[in-house]
């Protein structure tokens, strides 16, 4: 395969439009509510067009696996970025999130974390980024239990 000068094709910023094929099927299968790519916080540029006037969802990597209704209850109507405060290099996260908030007129921020102590770091990163952005944006922290139940 030829090397592309523009980097990995999987990291190109894309908006995903809902189509008939992404609507719930008669079989009862749920449709994906994801409307942009990429989602990994390291890969999302603060200038991504889908961030403009967005309701931002900052999700801990494990939360969608634990919470069965994650697409319906959290992703729907929001722009998703995901990260792991324990395993990721989180050094650039506060400034990157602050730039996203500062430069895109973010409407609200929801952070989904797991109930385990290491996950609290993601909520703290979001709170600090909001503070550094200088904006007054509603912030909600949703805690998911390891049993898949929402705690708050």
PDB file of C-alpha atoms in Angstrom:
ATOM      1  CA  UNK A   1       0.000   0.000   0.000  1.00  0.00           C
ATOM      2  CA  UNK A   2       1.261   3.461  -0.906  1.00  0.00           C
ATOM      3  CA  UNK A   3       2.051   5.779   2.035  1.00  0.00           C
ATOM      4  CA  UNK A   4      -0.271   8.747   2.147  1.00  0.00           C
ATOM      5  CA  UNK A   5       1.256  12.166   2.766  1.00  0.00           C
ATOM      6  CA  UNK A   6      -1.813  13.189   4.733  1.00  0.00           C
ATOM      7  CA  UNK A   7      -1.430  10.488   7.428  1.00  0.00           C
ATOM      8  CA  UNK A   8      -3.790   7.750   8.468  1.00  0.00           C
ATOM      9  CA  UNK A   9      -7.068   7.815   6.505  1.00  0.00           C
ATOM     10  CA  UNK A  10      -8.864   6.686   9.658  1.00  0.00           C
ATOM     11  CA  UNK A  11      -8.062   9.957  11.408  1.00  0.00           C
ATOM     12  CA  UNK A  12      -9.599  12.248   8.775  1.00  0.00           C
ATOM     13  CA  UNK A  13     -12.338  14.470  10.206  1.00  0.00           C
ATOM     14  CA  UNK A  14     -15.773  13.416   8.960  1.00  0.00           C
ATOM     15  CA  UNK A  15     -19.379  14.225   9.669  1.00  0.00           C
ATOM     16  CA  UNK A  16     -21.666  11.202   9.484  1.00  0.00           C
ATOM     17  CA  UNK A  17     -25.142  12.001   8.218  1.00  0.00           C
ATOM     18  CA  UNK A  18     -28.096   9.922   9.390  1.00  0.00           C
ATOM     19  CA  UNK A  19     -29.558   7.905   6.545  1.00  0.00           C
ATOM     20  CA  UNK A  20     -32.294   5.370   6.157  1.00  0.00           C
ATOM     21  CA  UNK A  21     -29.718   2.637   6.653  1.00  0.00           C
ATOM     22  CA  UNK A  22     -28.798   4.084  10.058  1.00  0.00           C
ATOM     23  CA  UNK A  23     -32.399   4.152  11.312  1.00  0.00           C
ATOM     24  CA  UNK A  24     -33.667   1.396  13.609  1.00  0.00           C
ATOM     25  CA  UNK A  25     -34.518  -1.693  11.653  1.00  0.00           C
ATOM     26  CA  UNK A  26     -37.727  -3.688  11.957  1.00  0.00           C
ATOM     27  CA  UNK A  27     -35.635  -6.323  13.749  1.00  0.00           C
ATOM     28  CA  UNK A  28     -35.351  -4.024  16.770  1.00  0.00           C
ATOM     29  CA  UNK A  29     -31.650  -3.380  16.300  1.00  0.00           C
ATOM     30  CA  UNK A  30     -30.572   0.050  17.481  1.00  0.00           C
ATOM     31  CA  UNK A  31     -28.983   2.497  15.078  1.00  0.00           C
ATOM     32  CA  UNK A  32     -25.704   4.204  15.858  1.00  0.00           C
ATOM     33  CA  UNK A  33     -26.086   7.784  17.050  1.00  0.00           C
ATOM     34  CA  UNK A  34     -22.469   8.625  16.214  1.00  0.00           C
ATOM     35  CA  UNK A  35     -22.367  11.578  13.819  1.00  0.00           C
ATOM     36  CA  UNK A  36     -18.647  12.320  13.522  1.00  0.00           C
ATOM     37  CA  UNK A  37     -15.235  10.735  13.181  1.00  0.00           C
ATOM     38  CA  UNK A  38     -12.700  10.470  14.752  1.00  0.00           C
ATOM     39  CA  UNK A  39     -13.736  10.278  18.382  1.00  0.00           C
ATOM     40  CA  UNK A  40     -10.452   9.653  20.238  1.00  0.00           C
ATOM     41  CA  UNK A  41      -9.516  12.918  21.932  1.00  0.00           C
ATOM     42  CA  UNK A  42      -5.903  12.755  20.725  1.00  0.00           C
ATOM     43  CA  UNK A  43      -7.184  12.686  17.113  1.00  0.00           C
ATOM     44  CA  UNK A  44      -9.949  15.324  17.226  1.00  0.00           C
ATOM     45  CA  UNK A  45      -8.659  18.748  16.186  1.00  0.00           C
ATOM     46  CA  UNK A  46     -10.093  21.706  18.137  1.00  0.00           C
ATOM     47  CA  UNK A  47     -11.056  23.165  14.739  1.00  0.00           C
ATOM     48  CA  UNK A  48     -13.184  20.193  13.625  1.00  0.00           C
ATOM     49  CA  UNK A  49     -16.299  21.647  11.957  1.00  0.00           C
ATOM     50  CA  UNK A  50     -18.674  19.403  13.890  1.00  0.00           C
ATOM     51  CA  UNK A  51     -17.632  21.097  17.151  1.00  0.00           C
ATOM     52  CA  UNK A  52     -19.332  24.381  16.180  1.00  0.00           C
ATOM     53  CA  UNK A  53     -22.272  25.000  18.538  1.00  0.00           C
ATOM     54  CA  UNK A  54     -22.044  21.393  19.731  1.00  0.00           C
ATOM     55  CA  UNK A  55     -23.214  19.670  22.846  1.00  0.00           C
ATOM     56  CA  UNK A  56     -19.922  17.996  23.783  1.00  0.00           C
ATOM     57  CA  UNK A  57     -19.746  14.500  25.259  1.00  0.00           C
ATOM     58  CA  UNK A  58     -16.443  13.557  26.874  1.00  0.00           C
ATOM     59  CA  UNK A  59     -16.611   9.821  27.513  1.00  0.00           C
ATOM     60  CA  UNK A  60     -14.289   7.555  29.423  1.00  0.00           C
ATOM     61  CA  UNK A  61     -13.292   4.703  27.124  1.00  0.00           C
ATOM     62  CA  UNK A  62     -14.979   2.029  29.279  1.00  0.00           C
ATOM     63  CA  UNK A  63     -18.335   3.769  29.754  1.00  0.00           C
ATOM     64  CA  UNK A  64     -19.964   2.721  26.446  1.00  0.00           C
ATOM     65  CA  UNK A  65     -19.100  -0.911  27.138  1.00  0.00           C
ATOM     66  CA  UNK A  66     -20.600  -0.867  30.627  1.00  0.00           C
ATOM     67  CA  UNK A  67     -23.742   1.179  29.889  1.00  0.00           C
ATOM     68  CA  UNK A  68     -26.007  -0.623  27.430  1.00  0.00           C
ATOM     69  CA  UNK A  69     -28.017   2.439  26.350  1.00  0.00           C
ATOM     70  CA  UNK A  70     -24.982   4.658  25.795  1.00  0.00           C
ATOM     71  CA  UNK A  71     -25.875   5.685  22.226  1.00  0.00           C
ATOM     72  CA  UNK A  72     -29.470   6.543  23.063  1.00  0.00           C
ATOM     73  CA  UNK A  73     -28.827   8.220  26.422  1.00  0.00           C
ATOM     74  CA  UNK A  74     -25.512   9.971  25.776  1.00  0.00           C
ATOM     75  CA  UNK A  75     -24.288  10.100  22.160  1.00  0.00           C
ATOM     76  CA  UNK A  76     -27.599  11.121  20.560  1.00  0.00           C
ATOM     77  CA  UNK A  77     -27.459  14.842  19.779  1.00  0.00           C
ATOM     78  CA  UNK A  78     -23.896  15.231  21.024  1.00  0.00           C
ATOM     79  CA  UNK A  79     -20.392  15.318  19.592  1.00  0.00           C
ATOM     80  CA  UNK A  80     -18.298  12.579  21.172  1.00  0.00           C
ATOM     81  CA  UNK A  81     -14.679  12.626  22.241  1.00  0.00           C
ATOM     82  CA  UNK A  82     -13.361   9.712  24.258  1.00  0.00           C
ATOM     83  CA  UNK A  83     -10.297   9.168  26.395  1.00  0.00           C
ATOM     84  CA  UNK A  84      -8.862   7.090  29.215  1.00  0.00           C
ATOM     85  CA  UNK A  85      -7.409   9.112  32.090  1.00  0.00           C
ATOM     86  CA  UNK A  86      -5.408   6.106  33.313  1.00  0.00           C
ATOM     87  CA  UNK A  87      -3.846   4.779  30.103  1.00  0.00           C
ATOM     88  CA  UNK A  88      -3.679   7.813  27.782  1.00  0.00           C
ATOM     89  CA  UNK A  89      -0.999  10.472  27.742  1.00  0.00           C
ATOM     90  CA  UNK A  90      -3.341  13.117  29.129  1.00  0.00           C
ATOM     91  CA  UNK A  91      -0.749  15.906  29.122  1.00  0.00           C
ATOM     92  CA  UNK A  92      -2.306  17.799  26.186  1.00  0.00           C
ATOM     93  CA  UNK A  93      -5.938  17.112  27.109  1.00  0.00           C
ATOM     94  CA  UNK A  94      -6.710  20.170  29.248  1.00  0.00           C
ATOM     95  CA  UNK A  95      -5.425  22.642  26.652  1.00  0.00           C
ATOM     96  CA  UNK A  96      -7.063  20.745  23.786  1.00  0.00           C
ATOM     97  CA  UNK A  97     -10.443  20.635  25.529  1.00  0.00           C
ATOM     98  CA  UNK A  98     -10.100  24.294  26.558  1.00  0.00           C
ATOM     99  CA  UNK A  99      -9.446  25.224  22.910  1.00  0.00           C
ATOM    100  CA  UNK A 100     -12.475  23.199  21.783  1.00  0.00           C
ATOM    101  CA  UNK A 101     -14.684  25.025  24.294  1.00  0.00           C
ATOM    102  CA  UNK A 102     -13.168  28.463  23.701  1.00  0.00           C
ATOM    103  CA  UNK A 103     -13.231  28.325  19.884  1.00  0.00           C
ATOM    104  CA  UNK A 104     -16.528  26.574  19.139  1.00  0.00           C
ATOM    105  CA  UNK A 105     -19.327  28.060  21.243  1.00  0.00           C
ATOM    106  CA  UNK A 106     -19.918  24.703  22.961  1.00  0.00           C
ATOM    107  CA  UNK A 107     -23.508  24.593  24.274  1.00  0.00           C
ATOM    108  CA  UNK A 108     -23.080  21.995  27.024  1.00  0.00           C
ATOM    109  CA  UNK A 109     -20.587  19.438  28.267  1.00  0.00           C
ATOM    110  CA  UNK A 110     -21.433  15.981  29.540  1.00  0.00           C
ATOM    111  CA  UNK A 111     -18.682  13.787  30.950  1.00  0.00           C
ATOM    112  CA  UNK A 112     -19.323  10.074  31.373  1.00  0.00           C
ATOM    113  CA  UNK A 113     -16.953   8.307  33.722  1.00  0.00           C
ATOM    114  CA  UNK A 114     -16.874   4.967  35.453  1.00  0.00           C
ATOM    115  CA  UNK A 115     -17.241   4.740  39.230  1.00  0.00           C
ATOM    116  CA  UNK A 116     -13.636   3.525  39.632  1.00  0.00           C
ATOM    117  CA  UNK A 117     -11.245   6.064  41.201  1.00  0.00           C
ATOM    118  CA  UNK A 118      -8.892   6.384  38.210  1.00  0.00           C
ATOM    119  CA  UNK A 119     -11.765   7.568  36.024  1.00  0.00           C
ATOM    120  CA  UNK A 120     -12.361  10.686  38.160  1.00  0.00           C
ATOM    121  CA  UNK A 121      -9.341  12.191  36.425  1.00  0.00           C
ATOM    122  CA  UNK A 122     -11.357  12.668  33.237  1.00  0.00           C
ATOM    123  CA  UNK A 123     -13.959  14.730  35.095  1.00  0.00           C
ATOM    124  CA  UNK A 124     -11.175  16.817  36.632  1.00  0.00           C
ATOM    125  CA  UNK A 125      -9.608  17.389  33.185  1.00  0.00           C
ATOM    126  CA  UNK A 126     -12.956  18.597  31.839  1.00  0.00           C
ATOM    127  CA  UNK A 127     -13.525  20.912  34.803  1.00  0.00           C
ATOM    128  CA  UNK A 128     -10.066  22.438  34.443  1.00  0.00           C
ATOM    129  CA  UNK A 129     -10.484  22.833  30.667  1.00  0.00           C
ATOM    130  CA  UNK A 130     -13.785  24.619  31.182  1.00  0.00           C
ATOM    131  CA  UNK A 131     -12.148  26.927  33.725  1.00  0.00           C
ATOM    132  CA  UNK A 132      -9.233  27.673  31.361  1.00  0.00           C
ATOM    133  CA  UNK A 133     -11.600  28.334  28.454  1.00  0.00           C
ATOM    134  CA  UNK A 134     -13.089  31.303  30.286  1.00  0.00           C
ATOM    135  CA  UNK A 135     -16.571  30.228  29.170  1.00  0.00           C
ATOM    136  CA  UNK A 136     -19.674  29.576  31.248  1.00  0.00           C
ATOM    137  CA  UNK A 137     -20.935  26.277  29.823  1.00  0.00           C
ATOM    138  CA  UNK A 138     -23.242  23.860  31.653  1.00  0.00           C
ATOM    139  CA  UNK A 139     -21.270  20.800  32.800  1.00  0.00           C
ATOM    140  CA  UNK A 140     -22.748  17.453  33.839  1.00  0.00           C
ATOM    141  CA  UNK A 141     -20.783  14.500  35.203  1.00  0.00           C
ATOM    142  CA  UNK A 142     -22.513  11.133  34.743  1.00  0.00           C
ATOM    143  CA  UNK A 143     -21.057   8.253  36.730  1.00  0.00           C
ATOM    144  CA  UNK A 144     -21.566   4.707  35.457  1.00  0.00           C
ATOM    145  CA  UNK A 145     -21.185   1.738  37.785  1.00  0.00           C
ATOM    146  CA  UNK A 146     -19.174  -1.298  36.816  1.00  0.00           C
ATOM    147  CA  UNK A 147     -22.514  -3.139  36.899  1.00  0.00           C
ATOM    148  CA  UNK A 148     -23.744  -0.925  34.040  1.00  0.00           C
ATOM    149  CA  UNK A 149     -26.083   1.197  36.138  1.00  0.00           C
ATOM    150  CA  UNK A 150     -26.004   4.987  36.137  1.00  0.00           C
ATOM    151  CA  UNK A 151     -25.000   6.280  39.573  1.00  0.00           C
ATOM    152  CA  UNK A 152     -25.498   9.998  38.952  1.00  0.00           C
TER     153      UNK A 152
END
